[in-house]
Amino acid sequence: MKKIKKILIWLVSIILVILIAGATYLHFSAYQPSSSANQAVHIAKQDNKETFFKAKHSKLTVVFYPGALVAPNSYSIWAKKVAQAGYTVKIAHFPLNMALFKIKAANQLIGSNEKYVVGGHSLGGAMAARYANQTKNKNMQGIFFLAAYPDEKGRLDHKDLAALSITATRDGVLNWKKYREGKKYLPANTTYDSIAGGNHGGFVVPMVNKKAIKKLRLAMPSNKKLLLMI
């Protein structure tokens, strides 16, 4: 009996060491903000749940799910511009910078009467779709995808929801086959746009090519416009 207990203790200890090592690796493998992004985040409020860019006279709240292993503040330049355009931005924080571990994070960021859209970059976009699939919050006005696509668990084709999908022509990371397959899970009224010369990482930091910097609009059910600056 004692021998079995020792074996179990050893097994548990090994598993814990592996888990701790894995978590540490993921934490330090995260893509960190550029110096410009670190400067942009100075105007934001932060806690363990979000990085919050408040807009004056906000028209709508944008809840953003970062890509896998990308530190939230890496999107600060983008978020600052969206806030300047009149839309409050709340960048969700996730355990180990993986939206997969907290799909319903948006629920903790939104007030009871706060109208919002949700979206994300890469894996963050896929998890935002799963959130949108599950939520019953009637204040959610739409969803957007940056180099992302929904899977079956995040299917939205049955929902009357405004949707925007943005890709980049030089994206070498996006799985284009799965992206095309994922279109069947999007609402019929989804708007598609592409950034000429853009790449996968360009959604995190501003693209050097001026032609790649666009102002894209997402038509809302109320005929309002959400201005997304990429």
mmCIF file of C-alpha atoms in Angstrom:
data_model
loop_
_atom_site.group_PDB
_atom_site.id
_atom_site.type_symbol
_atom_site.label_atom_id
_atom_site.label_comp_id
_atom_site.label_asym_id
_atom_site.label_seq_id
_atom_site.Cartn_x
_atom_site.Cartn_y
_atom_site.Cartn_z
ATOM 1 C CA MET A 1 0.000 0.000 0.000
ATOM 2 C CA LYS A 2 2.826 2.363 0.940
ATOM 3 C CA LYS A 3 4.571 1.553 -2.324
ATOM 4 C CA ILE A 4 1.446 2.495 -4.300
ATOM 5 C CA LYS A 5 1.172 5.791 -2.394
ATOM 6 C CA LYS A 6 4.789 6.621 -3.158
ATOM 7 C CA ILE A 7 4.252 5.895 -6.826
ATOM 8 C CA LEU A 8 1.140 8.096 -6.872
ATOM 9 C CA ILE A 9 3.001 10.910 -5.116
ATOM 10 C CA TRP A 10 5.805 10.664 -7.657
ATOM 11 C CA LEU A 11 3.351 10.682 -10.564
ATOM 12 C CA VAL A 12 1.483 13.705 -9.182
ATOM 13 C CA SER A 13 4.778 15.510 -8.563
ATOM 14 C CA ILE A 14 5.966 14.841 -12.113
ATOM 15 C CA ILE A 15 2.661 16.047 -13.568
ATOM 16 C CA LEU A 16 2.821 19.228 -11.472
ATOM 17 C CA VAL A 17 6.392 19.914 -12.586
ATOM 18 C CA ILE A 18 5.380 19.419 -16.229
ATOM 19 C CA LEU A 19 2.371 21.720 -15.829
ATOM 20 C CA ILE A 20 4.405 24.432 -14.099
ATOM 21 C CA ALA A 21 7.167 24.165 -16.699
ATOM 22 C CA GLY A 22 4.603 24.352 -19.505
ATOM 23 C CA ALA A 23 2.849 27.355 -17.993
ATOM 24 C CA THR A 24 6.176 29.123 -17.471
ATOM 25 C CA TYR A 25 7.188 28.428 -21.058
ATOM 26 C CA LEU A 26 3.904 29.780 -22.427
ATOM 27 C CA HIS A 27 4.151 32.870 -20.247
ATOM 28 C CA PHE A 28 7.635 33.789 -21.424
ATOM 29 C CA SER A 29 6.885 32.802 -25.035
ATOM 30 C CA ALA A 30 4.229 35.491 -25.382
ATOM 31 C CA TYR A 31 4.759 38.170 -28.019
ATOM 32 C CA GLN A 32 5.449 41.362 -26.114
ATOM 33 C CA PRO A 33 4.345 44.932 -26.971
ATOM 34 C CA SER A 34 6.599 47.138 -29.072
ATOM 35 C CA SER A 35 7.997 50.319 -27.533
ATOM 36 C CA SER A 36 5.316 52.304 -29.408
ATOM 37 C CA ALA A 37 2.579 50.060 -28.021
ATOM 38 C CA ASN A 38 3.957 50.511 -24.502
ATOM 39 C CA GLN A 39 3.741 54.266 -24.984
ATOM 40 C CA ALA A 40 0.182 54.082 -26.311
ATOM 41 C CA VAL A 41 -1.015 52.067 -23.319
ATOM 42 C CA HIS A 42 -0.136 54.879 -20.910
ATOM 43 C CA ILE A 43 -3.533 56.486 -21.487
ATOM 44 C CA ALA A 44 -5.371 53.238 -20.724
ATOM 45 C CA LYS A 45 -6.573 51.805 -17.431
ATOM 46 C CA GLN A 46 -5.482 48.281 -16.592
ATOM 47 C CA ASP A 47 -6.262 45.524 -14.148
ATOM 48 C CA ASN A 48 -6.016 41.746 -14.225
ATOM 49 C CA LYS A 49 -9.106 41.484 -16.455
ATOM 50 C CA GLU A 50 -8.583 44.100 -19.159
ATOM 51 C CA THR A 51 -6.729 46.985 -20.742
ATOM 52 C CA PHE A 52 -9.356 49.707 -21.024
ATOM 53 C CA PHE A 53 -9.278 52.571 -23.545
ATOM 54 C CA LYS A 54 -12.214 54.842 -22.765
ATOM 55 C CA ALA A 55 -13.626 57.020 -25.545
ATOM 56 C CA LYS A 56 -15.196 60.421 -24.958
ATOM 57 C CA HIS A 57 -18.942 60.191 -25.600
ATOM 58 C CA SER A 58 -18.540 56.531 -26.522
ATOM 59 C CA LYS A 59 -20.892 55.278 -29.224
ATOM 60 C CA LEU A 60 -20.269 51.604 -28.557
ATOM 61 C CA THR A 61 -17.875 49.291 -26.707
ATOM 62 C CA VAL A 62 -15.464 47.032 -28.572
ATOM 63 C CA VAL A 63 -14.443 43.910 -26.633
ATOM 64 C CA PHE A 64 -11.266 42.470 -28.089
ATOM 65 C CA TYR A 65 -9.772 38.976 -27.720
ATOM 66 C CA PRO A 66 -6.002 38.925 -28.490
ATOM 67 C CA GLY A 67 -4.335 36.241 -30.576
ATOM 68 C CA ALA A 68 -2.660 33.222 -28.984
ATOM 69 C CA LEU A 69 0.448 34.059 -26.954
ATOM 70 C CA VAL A 70 0.156 37.760 -27.744
ATOM 71 C CA ALA A 71 0.346 40.084 -24.750
ATOM 72 C CA PRO A 72 -2.834 42.230 -24.615
ATOM 73 C CA ASN A 73 -1.000 45.544 -24.673
ATOM 74 C CA SER A 74 0.515 44.656 -28.049
ATOM 75 C CA TYR A 75 -2.772 45.918 -29.539
ATOM 76 C CA SER A 76 -2.610 49.280 -27.758
ATOM 77 C CA ILE A 77 -1.874 51.384 -30.842
ATOM 78 C CA TRP A 78 -4.918 49.974 -32.624
ATOM 79 C CA ALA A 79 -7.082 50.290 -29.515
ATOM 80 C CA LYS A 80 -6.034 53.896 -28.949
ATOM 81 C CA LYS A 81 -7.034 54.833 -32.502
ATOM 82 C CA VAL A 82 -10.415 53.130 -32.177
ATOM 83 C CA ALA A 83 -11.036 54.964 -28.904
ATOM 84 C CA GLN A 84 -10.098 58.269 -30.542
ATOM 85 C CA ALA A 85 -12.721 57.521 -33.190
ATOM 86 C CA GLY A 86 -15.365 57.351 -30.461
ATOM 87 C CA TYR A 87 -15.497 53.680 -29.483
ATOM 88 C CA THR A 88 -14.441 52.421 -26.072
ATOM 89 C CA VAL A 89 -12.094 49.433 -26.335
ATOM 90 C CA LYS A 90 -11.680 46.697 -23.745
ATOM 91 C CA ILE A 91 -8.832 44.287 -24.482
ATOM 92 C CA ALA A 92 -9.467 41.106 -22.524
ATOM 93 C CA HIS A 93 -6.691 39.490 -20.479
ATOM 94 C CA PHE A 94 -6.462 35.696 -20.533
ATOM 95 C CA PRO A 95 -4.579 33.058 -18.544
ATOM 96 C CA LEU A 96 -1.256 32.379 -20.287
ATOM 97 C CA ASN A 97 -2.396 34.783 -23.050
ATOM 98 C CA MET A 98 -4.707 32.116 -24.475
ATOM 99 C CA ALA A 99 -8.359 33.030 -25.065
ATOM 100 C CA LEU A 100 -9.139 29.312 -25.132
ATOM 101 C CA PHE A 101 -8.877 29.238 -21.336
ATOM 102 C CA LYS A 102 -11.555 31.864 -20.683
ATOM 103 C CA ILE A 103 -13.975 32.072 -23.590
ATOM 104 C CA LYS A 104 -16.629 33.973 -21.638
ATOM 105 C CA ALA A 105 -14.248 36.742 -20.528
ATOM 106 C CA ALA A 106 -16.454 39.354 -22.204
ATOM 107 C CA ASN A 107 -19.158 38.770 -19.601
ATOM 108 C CA GLN A 108 -16.902 40.257 -16.921
ATOM 109 C CA LEU A 109 -16.089 43.343 -18.980
ATOM 110 C CA ILE A 110 -19.551 44.489 -20.025
ATOM 111 C CA GLY A 111 -22.094 46.415 -17.962
ATOM 112 C CA SER A 112 -25.712 45.273 -17.778
ATOM 113 C CA ASN A 113 -26.921 47.958 -20.210
ATOM 114 C CA GLU A 114 -23.730 48.369 -22.249
ATOM 115 C CA LYS A 115 -24.057 47.821 -25.991
ATOM 116 C CA TYR A 116 -21.021 46.196 -27.516
ATOM 117 C CA VAL A 117 -19.419 44.188 -30.289
ATOM 118 C CA VAL A 118 -16.910 41.413 -29.742
ATOM 119 C CA GLY A 119 -14.072 40.256 -31.940
ATOM 120 C CA GLY A 120 -10.507 39.136 -32.015
ATOM 121 C CA HIS A 121 -7.296 38.408 -33.828
ATOM 122 C CA SER A 122 -6.357 34.892 -34.953
ATOM 123 C CA LEU A 123 -7.233 32.381 -32.183
ATOM 124 C CA GLY A 124 -8.853 35.258 -30.300
ATOM 125 C CA GLY A 125 -11.322 35.689 -33.140
ATOM 126 C CA ALA A 126 -12.244 32.002 -33.083
ATOM 127 C CA MET A 127 -12.862 32.153 -29.338
ATOM 128 C CA ALA A 128 -14.862 35.364 -29.718
ATOM 129 C CA ALA A 129 -17.089 33.422 -32.119
ATOM 130 C CA ARG A 130 -17.589 30.691 -29.533
ATOM 131 C CA TYR A 131 -18.524 33.344 -27.006
ATOM 132 C CA ALA A 132 -20.990 34.912 -29.447
ATOM 133 C CA ASN A 133 -22.473 31.491 -30.116
ATOM 134 C CA GLN A 134 -23.103 30.894 -26.419
ATOM 135 C CA THR A 135 -24.123 34.296 -25.106
ATOM 136 C CA LYS A 136 -27.727 35.367 -24.695
ATOM 137 C CA ASN A 137 -26.830 39.008 -24.070
ATOM 138 C CA LYS A 138 -29.116 41.076 -26.299
ATOM 139 C CA ASN A 139 -26.766 44.061 -26.037
ATOM 140 C CA MET A 140 -24.215 42.368 -28.294
ATOM 141 C CA GLN A 141 -24.509 44.177 -31.612
ATOM 142 C CA GLY A 142 -22.000 42.378 -33.812
ATOM 143 C CA ILE A 143 -18.749 40.464 -34.214
ATOM 144 C CA PHE A 144 -15.514 40.989 -36.155
ATOM 145 C CA PHE A 145 -12.620 38.760 -37.152
ATOM 146 C CA LEU A 146 -9.035 39.861 -37.811
ATOM 147 C CA ALA A 147 -7.200 37.049 -39.636
ATOM 148 C CA ALA A 148 -9.609 34.635 -37.973
ATOM 149 C CA TYR A 149 -12.577 32.400 -38.606
ATOM 150 C CA PRO A 150 -15.188 30.491 -36.574
ATOM 151 C CA ASP A 151 -15.257 26.735 -36.132
ATOM 152 C CA GLU A 152 -18.352 24.607 -35.628
ATOM 153 C CA LYS A 153 -18.457 25.406 -31.899
ATOM 154 C CA GLY A 154 -18.536 29.085 -32.802
ATOM 155 C CA ARG A 155 -21.027 28.878 -35.658
ATOM 156 C CA LEU A 156 -23.092 32.030 -36.093
ATOM 157 C CA ASP A 157 -24.948 31.253 -39.314
ATOM 158 C CA HIS A 158 -28.162 30.851 -37.326
ATOM 159 C CA LYS A 159 -27.885 34.294 -35.710
ATOM 160 C CA ASP A 160 -29.114 37.651 -36.950
ATOM 161 C CA LEU A 161 -25.823 39.340 -36.218
ATOM 162 C CA ALA A 162 -23.731 41.922 -38.051
ATOM 163 C CA ALA A 163 -20.312 40.487 -38.857
ATOM 164 C CA LEU A 164 -17.043 41.690 -40.373
ATOM 165 C CA SER A 165 -14.146 39.504 -41.533
ATOM 166 C CA ILE A 166 -10.797 41.126 -42.368
ATOM 167 C CA THR A 167 -7.787 39.304 -43.777
ATOM 168 C CA ALA A 168 -4.448 40.383 -45.252
ATOM 169 C CA THR A 169 -3.139 39.370 -48.669
ATOM 170 C CA ARG A 170 0.334 38.397 -47.436
ATOM 171 C CA ASP A 171 -0.789 36.436 -44.385
ATOM 172 C CA GLY A 172 1.404 33.349 -44.259
ATOM 173 C CA VAL A 173 0.100 32.142 -40.889
ATOM 174 C CA LEU A 174 -3.650 31.978 -41.462
ATOM 175 C CA ASN A 175 -4.896 28.550 -42.529
ATOM 176 C CA TRP A 176 -6.640 29.695 -45.697
ATOM 177 C CA LYS A 177 -8.331 26.351 -46.320
ATOM 178 C CA LYS A 178 -9.968 26.367 -42.891
ATOM 179 C CA TYR A 179 -10.728 30.063 -43.300
ATOM 180 C CA ARG A 180 -12.711 29.349 -46.460
ATOM 181 C CA GLU A 181 -14.439 26.390 -44.807
ATOM 182 C CA GLY A 182 -15.290 28.576 -41.800
ATOM 183 C CA LYS A 183 -17.301 30.970 -43.942
ATOM 184 C CA LYS A 184 -20.252 28.587 -43.800
ATOM 185 C CA TYR A 185 -20.491 29.273 -40.065
ATOM 186 C CA LEU A 186 -20.760 33.051 -40.502
ATOM 187 C CA PRO A 187 -23.992 35.059 -40.827
ATOM 188 C CA ALA A 188 -25.219 35.467 -44.401
ATOM 189 C CA ASN A 189 -24.777 39.251 -44.207
ATOM 190 C CA THR A 190 -21.080 39.089 -43.259
ATOM 191 C CA THR A 191 -18.920 41.819 -44.786
ATOM 192 C CA TYR A 192 -15.512 40.704 -46.082
ATOM 193 C CA ASP A 193 -12.498 42.920 -46.652
ATOM 194 C CA SER A 194 -8.801 42.428 -47.298
ATOM 195 C CA ILE A 195 -5.761 44.564 -46.539
ATOM 196 C CA ALA A 196 -3.480 44.668 -49.577
ATOM 197 C CA GLY A 197 0.128 43.968 -48.628
ATOM 198 C CA GLY A 198 -0.749 43.159 -45.032
ATOM 199 C CA ASN A 199 0.473 40.164 -43.037
ATOM 200 C CA HIS A 200 -0.717 38.184 -40.012
ATOM 201 C CA GLY A 201 1.308 40.138 -37.478
ATOM 202 C CA GLY A 202 0.236 43.465 -38.954
ATOM 203 C CA PHE A 203 -2.965 43.296 -36.934
ATOM 204 C CA VAL A 204 -0.829 43.632 -33.821
ATOM 205 C CA VAL A 205 1.403 46.517 -34.919
ATOM 206 C CA PRO A 206 0.735 49.204 -37.560
ATOM 207 C CA MET A 207 1.707 48.154 -41.061
ATOM 208 C CA VAL A 208 4.455 50.151 -42.706
ATOM 209 C CA ASN A 209 2.693 50.166 -46.074
ATOM 210 C CA LYS A 210 0.321 53.142 -46.022
ATOM 211 C CA LYS A 211 -1.956 51.372 -48.475
ATOM 212 C CA ALA A 212 -2.485 48.726 -45.800
ATOM 213 C CA ILE A 213 -3.870 51.262 -43.312
ATOM 214 C CA LYS A 214 -7.616 51.308 -43.876
ATOM 215 C CA LYS A 215 -10.754 52.580 -42.271
ATOM 216 C CA LEU A 216 -13.293 49.803 -42.367
ATOM 217 C CA ARG A 217 -16.939 50.037 -41.331
ATOM 218 C CA LEU A 218 -19.173 47.406 -39.806
ATOM 219 C CA ALA A 219 -22.865 48.138 -40.463
ATOM 220 C CA MET A 220 -24.843 47.630 -37.281
ATOM 221 C CA PRO A 221 -28.486 46.479 -37.115
ATOM 222 C CA SER A 222 -29.457 49.984 -36.005
ATOM 223 C CA ASN A 223 -27.775 51.427 -39.138
ATOM 224 C CA LYS A 224 -25.024 52.888 -36.993
ATOM 225 C CA LYS A 225 -21.439 52.428 -38.093
ATOM 226 C CA LEU A 226 -18.594 50.960 -36.103
ATOM 227 C CA LEU A 227 -15.322 52.400 -37.337
ATOM 228 C CA LEU A 228 -12.407 50.004 -37.054
ATOM 229 C CA MET A 229 -8.987 51.433 -37.779
ATOM 230 C CA ILE A 230 -6.374 48.956 -38.772
#
